[in-house]
Short mmCIF file of C-alpha atoms in Angstrom, two decimals:
data_model
loop_
_atom_site.label_atom_id
_atom_site.label_comp_id
_atom_site.label_asym_id
_atom_site.label_seq_id
_atom_site.Cartn_x
_atom_site.Cartn_y
_atom_site.Cartn_z
CA MET A 1129 -0.28 5.20 30.49
CA LYS A 1130 2.50 2.64 30.05
CA VAL A 1131 2.49 3.30 26.29
CA THR A 1132 2.42 7.10 26.60
CA LEU A 1133 4.97 7.82 29.32
CA PRO A 1134 7.93 6.39 27.35
CA PHE A 1135 7.28 8.96 24.62
CA LEU A 1136 7.28 11.83 27.11
CA PHE A 1137 10.64 10.73 28.53
CA ALA A 1138 12.07 9.99 25.08
CA ALA A 1139 10.96 13.35 23.68
CA ALA A 1140 12.48 15.22 26.63
CA ALA A 1141 15.78 13.37 26.26
CA ALA A 1142 15.82 13.76 22.47
CA LEU A 1143 15.18 17.49 22.75
CA ALA A 1144 17.95 17.89 25.32
CA VAL A 1145 20.61 16.18 23.20
CA ALA A 1146 19.40 17.85 19.99
CA LEU A 1147 19.67 21.30 21.55
CA GLY A 1148 22.95 20.57 23.29
CA ALA A 1149 24.83 18.87 20.47
CA PRO A 1150 22.80 18.64 17.25
CA LEU A 1151 25.77 17.81 15.03
CA ALA A 1152 26.94 15.00 17.26
CA THR A 1153 23.39 13.75 17.75
CA THR A 1154 22.82 13.60 14.00
CA VAL A 1155 26.14 12.00 13.08
CA LEU A 1156 26.58 9.60 15.99
CA GLY A 1157 22.90 8.65 15.99
CA LEU A 1158 23.15 7.65 12.34
CA ILE A 1159 26.26 5.58 12.98
CA ALA A 1160 24.83 3.84 16.04
CA PHE A 1161 21.24 3.17 14.95
CA GLY A 1162 20.99 3.84 11.22
CA VAL A 1163 21.39 0.32 9.88
CA LEU A 1164 19.66 -1.36 12.82
CA HIS A 1165 16.55 0.77 12.47
CA ASN A 1166 16.51 -0.01 8.74
CA VAL A 1167 16.28 -3.72 9.46
CA LEU A 1168 13.70 -3.36 12.23
CA GLU A 1169 11.51 -0.97 10.24
CA LEU A 1170 11.49 -3.31 7.25
CA ARG A 1171 10.59 -6.17 9.59
CA TYR A 1172 7.66 -4.21 11.02
CA VAL A 1173 6.29 -2.85 7.74
CA THR A 1174 6.59 -6.07 5.75
CA GLY A 1175 5.18 -8.05 8.68
CA ARG A 1176 2.25 -5.94 9.78
CA PHE A 1177 1.24 -5.07 6.22
CA ALA A 1178 2.08 -8.42 4.64
CA PRO A 1179 -1.32 -8.74 2.88
CA VAL A 1180 -0.59 -5.48 1.03
CA LEU A 1181 3.13 -5.93 0.40
CA ASN A 1182 3.08 -9.16 -1.56
CA GLY A 1183 2.90 -10.63 -5.03
CA ARG A 1184 3.23 -8.46 -8.10
CA PHE A 1185 2.82 -5.22 -6.13
CA LEU A 1186 5.81 -6.01 -3.93
CA ALA A 1187 7.86 -7.07 -6.96
CA VAL A 1188 7.11 -3.77 -8.71
CA LEU A 1189 8.06 -1.77 -5.62
CA LEU A 1190 11.31 -3.66 -5.11
CA GLY A 1191 12.22 -3.13 -8.76
CA LEU A 1192 11.57 0.60 -8.58
CA ILE A 1193 13.37 1.04 -5.28
CA SER A 1194 16.35 -0.95 -6.57
CA ALA A 1195 16.52 1.60 -9.38
CA ILE A 1196 16.62 4.35 -6.73
CA VAL A 1197 19.53 2.55 -5.04
CA LEU A 1198 21.39 2.63 -8.35
CA CYS A 1199 20.53 6.32 -8.77
CA ARG A 1200 21.98 7.15 -5.36
CA ILE A 1201 25.16 5.22 -6.11
CA ALA A 1202 25.42 6.94 -9.48
CA ALA A 1203 24.94 10.33 -7.80
CA MET A 1204 28.32 9.81 -6.13
CA PHE A 1205 29.89 10.05 -9.60
CA VAL A 1206 27.57 12.02 -11.90
CA GLY A 1207 25.77 14.26 -9.43
CA GLN A 1208 22.53 16.04 -10.29
CA PRO A 1209 21.39 13.94 -13.28
CA ALA A 1210 21.23 10.88 -11.04
CA ARG A 1211 19.40 12.86 -8.37
CA ASN A 1212 16.84 13.97 -10.94
CA ALA A 1213 16.41 10.34 -11.97
CA GLU A 1214 15.80 9.43 -8.32
CA ILE A 1215 13.07 12.05 -8.12
CA LEU A 1216 11.30 10.57 -11.14
CA VAL A 1217 11.57 6.99 -9.90
CA GLY A 1218 10.45 8.10 -6.43
CA TYR A 1219 7.26 9.49 -7.90
CA ALA A 1220 6.86 6.24 -9.84
CA VAL A 1221 6.85 4.46 -6.46
CA LEU A 1222 4.07 6.77 -5.29
CA ALA A 1223 2.19 6.19 -8.54
CA ALA A 1224 2.41 2.44 -8.01
CA GLY A 1225 0.97 2.89 -4.52
CA CYS A 1226 -1.90 4.99 -5.87
CA ALA A 1227 -2.60 2.45 -8.62
CA HIS A 1228 -2.80 -0.27 -5.98
CA ALA A 1229 -5.12 1.66 -3.64
CA LEU A 1230 -7.33 3.66 -6.00
CA ARG A 1231 -9.59 3.10 -8.98
CA GLY A 1232 -11.47 5.22 -11.49
CA TRP A 1233 -11.46 9.00 -11.40
CA LEU A 1234 -9.70 9.08 -8.03
CA LEU A 1235 -6.71 7.38 -9.61
CA GLY A 1236 -6.74 9.99 -12.37
CA VAL A 1237 -6.79 12.82 -9.85
CA ALA A 1238 -3.95 11.24 -7.88
CA GLY A 1239 -1.93 10.82 -11.06
CA SER A 1240 -2.43 14.48 -11.95
CA VAL A 1241 -1.34 15.60 -8.48
CA LEU A 1242 1.77 13.42 -8.67
CA ALA A 1243 2.64 14.80 -12.11
CA VAL A 1244 2.44 18.39 -10.85
CA ALA A 1245 4.42 17.52 -7.71
CA ALA A 1246 7.10 15.81 -9.80
CA GLY A 1247 7.43 18.94 -11.91
CA VAL A 1248 7.84 21.07 -8.80
CA SER A 1249 10.44 18.68 -7.37
CA LEU A 1250 12.45 18.68 -10.59
CA SER A 1251 12.35 22.48 -10.64
CA TRP A 1252 13.63 22.75 -7.06
CA PRO A 1253 15.48 19.47 -6.34
CA GLY A 1254 17.31 20.92 -3.35
CA TYR A 1255 14.04 21.53 -1.56
CA HIS A 1256 12.74 18.12 -2.62
CA PHE A 1257 15.47 16.22 -0.80
CA VAL A 1258 15.26 18.38 2.33
CA VAL A 1259 11.51 17.75 2.50
CA LEU A 1260 12.11 14.04 1.91
CA ALA A 1261 14.63 13.90 4.76
CA HIS A 1262 12.24 15.48 7.26
CA LEU A 1263 9.22 13.58 5.95
CA HIS A 1264 10.98 10.28 6.54
CA ASN A 1265 11.51 11.21 10.18
CA VAL A 1266 7.82 11.99 10.76
CA VAL A 1267 6.45 8.91 8.98
CA PRO A 1268 6.33 6.95 12.28
CA LEU A 1269 3.39 9.18 13.27
CA PHE A 1270 1.17 7.39 10.76
CA PHE A 1271 2.25 3.92 11.83
CA LEU A 1272 1.83 4.80 15.50
CA TRP A 1273 -1.58 6.32 14.77
CA GLU A 1274 -2.63 3.10 13.04
CA TRP A 1275 -1.16 0.92 15.80
CA ALA A 1276 -3.08 2.89 18.45
CA ALA A 1277 -6.44 2.01 16.88
CA ALA A 1278 -6.72 -1.04 19.14
CA LEU A 1279 -6.05 0.91 22.38
CA PRO A 1280 -8.86 1.83 24.78
CA PRO A 1281 -10.47 5.15 23.73
CA VAL A 1282 -9.00 7.34 26.50
CA THR A 1283 -5.53 5.86 26.17
CA ARG A 1284 -5.74 6.15 22.40
CA ARG A 1285 -6.55 9.87 22.58
CA TRP A 1286 -3.67 10.55 24.95
CA PHE A 1287 -1.28 8.45 22.90
CA ARG A 1288 -2.15 10.11 19.61
CA SER A 1289 -2.02 13.58 21.16
CA ILE A 1290 1.52 12.95 22.39
CA GLN A 1291 2.56 11.76 18.92
CA VAL A 1292 1.22 14.95 17.35
CA GLY A 1293 3.08 16.91 20.01
CA TRP A 1294 6.54 15.57 19.29
CA VAL A 1295 6.06 15.38 15.52
CA PHE A 1296 4.61 18.86 14.98
CA VAL A 1297 4.49 21.03 18.10
CA VAL A 1298 8.08 20.64 19.28
CA PRO A 1299 9.64 21.16 15.81
CA ALA A 1300 7.41 24.19 15.22
CA ALA A 1301 8.55 25.68 18.53
CA ILE A 1302 12.20 25.13 17.57
CA LEU A 1303 11.74 26.74 14.15
CA LEU A 1304 9.95 29.71 15.71
CA GLY A 1305 12.90 30.34 18.04
CA ALA A 1306 11.45 29.09 21.31
CA PHE A 1307 14.71 27.31 22.17
CA ASP A 1308 18.36 28.38 22.20
CA VAL A 1309 20.16 26.66 19.32
CA SER A 1310 23.63 27.97 20.14
CA GLY A 1311 24.81 24.38 20.54
CA VAL A 1312 25.17 24.20 16.76
CA SER A 1313 28.90 24.63 16.31
CA ALA A 1314 31.94 22.75 15.15
CA SER A 1315 32.92 19.96 17.51
CA THR A 1316 35.09 16.87 17.66
CA VAL A 1317 32.51 15.25 15.39
CA ALA A 1318 33.82 17.46 12.58
CA ALA A 1319 37.15 15.68 12.84
CA PHE A 1320 35.78 12.74 10.86
CA ALA A 1321 32.35 13.96 9.65
CA GLY A 1322 33.73 16.93 7.73
CA ASP A 1323 32.42 20.45 7.31
CA PRO A 1324 29.46 21.08 9.67
CA ALA A 1325 27.90 23.33 7.02
CA LYS A 1326 27.57 20.34 4.69
CA ILE A 1327 25.82 18.31 7.37
CA MET A 1328 23.50 21.23 8.10
CA ALA A 1329 22.71 21.60 4.40
CA LEU A 1330 21.16 18.13 4.33
CA SER A 1331 18.35 19.26 6.63
CA ALA A 1332 17.96 22.98 5.85
CA PRO A 1333 16.37 24.66 2.81
CA PRO A 1334 18.91 25.83 0.22
CA ALA A 1335 20.44 29.27 0.85
CA SER A 1336 19.24 29.32 4.46
CA SER A 1337 20.98 31.68 6.86
CA VAL A 1338 23.16 30.18 9.57
CA ALA A 1339 20.49 30.86 12.20
CA VAL A 1340 17.72 29.23 10.17
CA GLY A 1341 19.96 26.33 9.19
CA ALA A 1342 20.82 25.76 12.85
CA ARG A 1343 17.14 25.53 13.76
CA PHE A 1344 16.45 23.03 11.00
CA LEU A 1345 19.44 20.96 12.11
CA VAL A 1346 18.12 20.85 15.68
CA VAL A 1347 14.70 19.81 14.37
CA PHE A 1348 16.30 17.08 12.29
CA ALA A 1349 18.42 15.82 15.19
CA PHE A 1350 15.36 15.73 17.45
CA LEU A 1351 13.10 13.96 14.95
CA GLN A 1352 15.83 11.52 13.94
CA THR A 1353 16.34 10.53 17.57
CA MET A 1354 12.61 10.02 18.08
CA HIS A 1355 12.49 8.10 14.80
CA TYR A 1356 15.10 5.67 16.14
CA PHE A 1357 13.26 5.40 19.44
CA VAL A 1358 10.08 4.30 17.65
CA TRP A 1359 11.69 1.68 15.42
CA VAL A 1360 14.40 0.34 17.72
CA TRP A 1361 12.60 0.36 21.07
CA PHE A 1362 8.87 1.05 21.03
CA LEU A 1363 7.43 -0.96 18.15
CA PRO A 1364 9.60 -4.07 18.69
CA ARG A 1365 8.39 -4.04 22.30
CA TYR A 1366 4.71 -3.21 21.81
CA ALA A 1367 3.95 -4.69 18.38
CA PRO A 1368 5.37 -8.23 18.48
CA ASP A 1369 2.63 -9.41 16.10
CA ALA A 1370 4.44 -7.63 13.27
CA ALA A 1371 7.67 -9.48 14.02
CA ARG A 1372 5.81 -12.81 14.10
CA ALA A 1373 4.18 -12.08 10.75
CA PHE A 1374 7.56 -11.16 9.26
CA GLU A 1375 9.17 -14.32 10.63
CA ALA A 1376 6.45 -16.37 8.97
CA ARG A 1377 7.56 -14.87 5.65
CA VAL A 1378 11.31 -14.90 6.36
CA PRO A 1379 11.93 -17.76 8.82
CA TRP A 1380 15.71 -17.48 8.59
CA LEU A 1381 15.47 -14.12 10.41
CA ARG A 1382 13.55 -15.40 13.42
CA GLY A 1383 14.08 -14.11 16.93
CA SER A 1384 17.31 -12.29 17.57
CA ARG A 1385 18.69 -12.90 14.09
CA ALA A 1386 17.18 -9.69 12.72
CA TRP A 1387 18.82 -7.75 15.55
CA ALA A 1388 22.13 -9.53 14.93
CA LEU A 1389 21.92 -8.74 11.21
CA GLY A 1390 21.25 -5.07 11.89
CA ALA A 1391 23.98 -4.81 14.51
CA GLY A 1392 26.52 -6.66 12.36
CA LEU A 1393 25.92 -4.63 9.22
CA GLY A 1394 25.84 -1.48 11.35
CA ALA A 1395 29.25 -2.28 12.81
CA VAL A 1396 30.77 -2.79 9.36
CA LEU A 1397 29.27 0.40 7.98
CA GLY A 1398 30.17 2.24 11.18
CA LEU A 1399 33.83 1.49 10.50
CA LEU A 1400 33.47 3.04 7.05
CA PHE A 1401 31.75 6.06 8.59
CA VAL A 1402 34.75 6.65 10.85
CA ILE A 1403 37.27 6.14 8.04
CA ASP A 1404 35.41 8.22 5.44
CA TYR A 1405 32.16 9.68 6.71
CA ALA A 1406 31.04 11.10 3.36
CA SER A 1407 31.47 7.78 1.54
CA GLY A 1408 29.87 5.87 4.39
CA ARG A 1409 26.87 8.15 4.43
CA ALA A 1410 26.47 7.93 0.65
CA LEU A 1411 26.57 4.13 0.76
CA TYR A 1412 24.17 4.05 3.70
CA SER A 1413 21.80 6.43 1.93
CA ALA A 1414 21.75 4.19 -1.15
CA PHE A 1415 20.77 1.00 0.62
CA ALA A 1416 18.50 2.81 3.08
CA SER A 1417 16.29 3.55 0.07
CA TYR A 1418 14.46 0.26 0.62
CA HIS A 1419 13.08 1.19 4.02
CA ALA A 1420 12.69 4.89 3.18
CA TYR A 1421 10.63 4.38 0.03
CA LEU A 1422 8.77 1.17 0.88
CA GLU A 1423 6.86 2.93 3.65
CA PHE A 1424 5.21 5.42 1.29
CA PRO A 1425 3.07 2.94 -0.69
CA VAL A 1426 1.91 1.46 2.61
CA LEU A 1427 0.92 4.93 3.81
CA LEU A 1428 -0.98 5.51 0.59
CA ALA A 1429 -2.82 2.22 1.09
CA MET A 1430 -3.70 3.32 4.62
CA LEU A 1431 -4.75 6.86 3.73
CA LEU A 1432 -6.34 6.36 0.32
CA GLY A 1433 -7.44 2.75 0.18
CA ALA A 1434 -10.86 3.11 1.74
CA GLY A 1435 -12.06 -0.03 -0.01
CA ALA A 1436 -10.28 -3.23 -0.83
CA ALA A 1437 -6.82 -2.00 0.09
CA ARG A 1438 -7.84 -1.16 3.65
CA SER A 1439 -9.71 -4.39 4.17
CA GLN A 1440 -6.49 -6.30 3.50
CA LEU A 1441 -4.68 -4.77 6.49
CA VAL A 1442 -5.64 -7.52 8.90
CA PHE A 1443 -3.50 -9.75 11.04
CA ARG A 1444 -4.10 -12.44 13.64
CA GLU A 1445 -2.65 -12.19 17.09
CA THR A 1446 -1.64 -15.31 18.98
CA ALA A 1447 -2.39 -15.32 22.69
CA THR A 1448 0.39 -16.15 25.10
CA GLY A 1449 -1.07 -19.59 25.69
CA GLY A 1450 -1.03 -20.34 21.98
CA GLN A 1451 -4.79 -19.92 21.51
CA GLN A 1452 -5.81 -18.02 18.40
CA THR A 1453 -7.77 -14.84 18.99
CA ALA A 1454 -10.15 -13.13 16.61
CA ALA A 1455 -8.92 -11.30 13.55
CA VAL A 1456 -8.22 -7.64 14.26
CA SER A 1457 -8.21 -4.85 11.70
CA THR A 1458 -4.94 -2.96 11.87
CA LEU A 1459 -6.71 0.18 10.74
CA THR A 1460 -9.88 0.23 12.78
CA GLY A 1461 -9.18 -2.12 15.65
CA GLU A 1462 -12.54 -3.79 14.98
CA ILE A 1463 -13.05 -7.47 15.71
#
């Protein structure tokens, strides 16, 4: 139960602050944990899935995501054309993941699905970016589901059930009106974050009513807080193997250096947030593309790569006494 109880307490606390002050939770949470969780998520993903994220595949992904960074910077000046370009490059990232995980007719089917989805996204770009924002916050479910494979059966069932609860059940209850969302109002946060309606628009479907937009904002604030809990507290504590694997690849970020890097960059960007929140958020969004988009090819490898791609997701744990244990599959937990 030691791995399940923290999520119950975290979900209760996240729901309380999201309902009580969703604007402040969204804005201040981003300032406090945004950059740090970027660094720690990249450490986890590139460490635990190092056999997948390497070589030419990693180079292709970094090239595509760097193009997305440029698109997001350009969007500050040219607007929608750059956002449309981001949509296209984003689907290219997904296509690269499919090409890595699939072969034959399955790859053709996946390509057709992506082509149709890209057309839909380009037709309704406002909806695309709202979906992307919420999807990013629920991605930890898949990594937690995969991590739990090595837990004892009973614990694993409880753990996964709780993850489904906070990712799907709680947000659904909020959207259906089960909770009072009257806490969505202008506050002192608006003094430097700007118009609350603009913040709400980032998480609500276009042309939503105030009531619907408020519910989506509460959902976003709740999921964002849980997202930070997973990357900043839970996985660094309970998945140290990923950090060790990352440090083997990037030895200059061993130990507390990754934390120091995240905290230092976060402090610098936090100052910009306070001075000019809109510019700070735009800059953060651009460079956050690396962690936001790199996770999707890994998910595709997990979900679609039933063959060679899945068999690569293996790491070795080192016992506390330094003795090597058997290889463990990160997908099945088999030895």
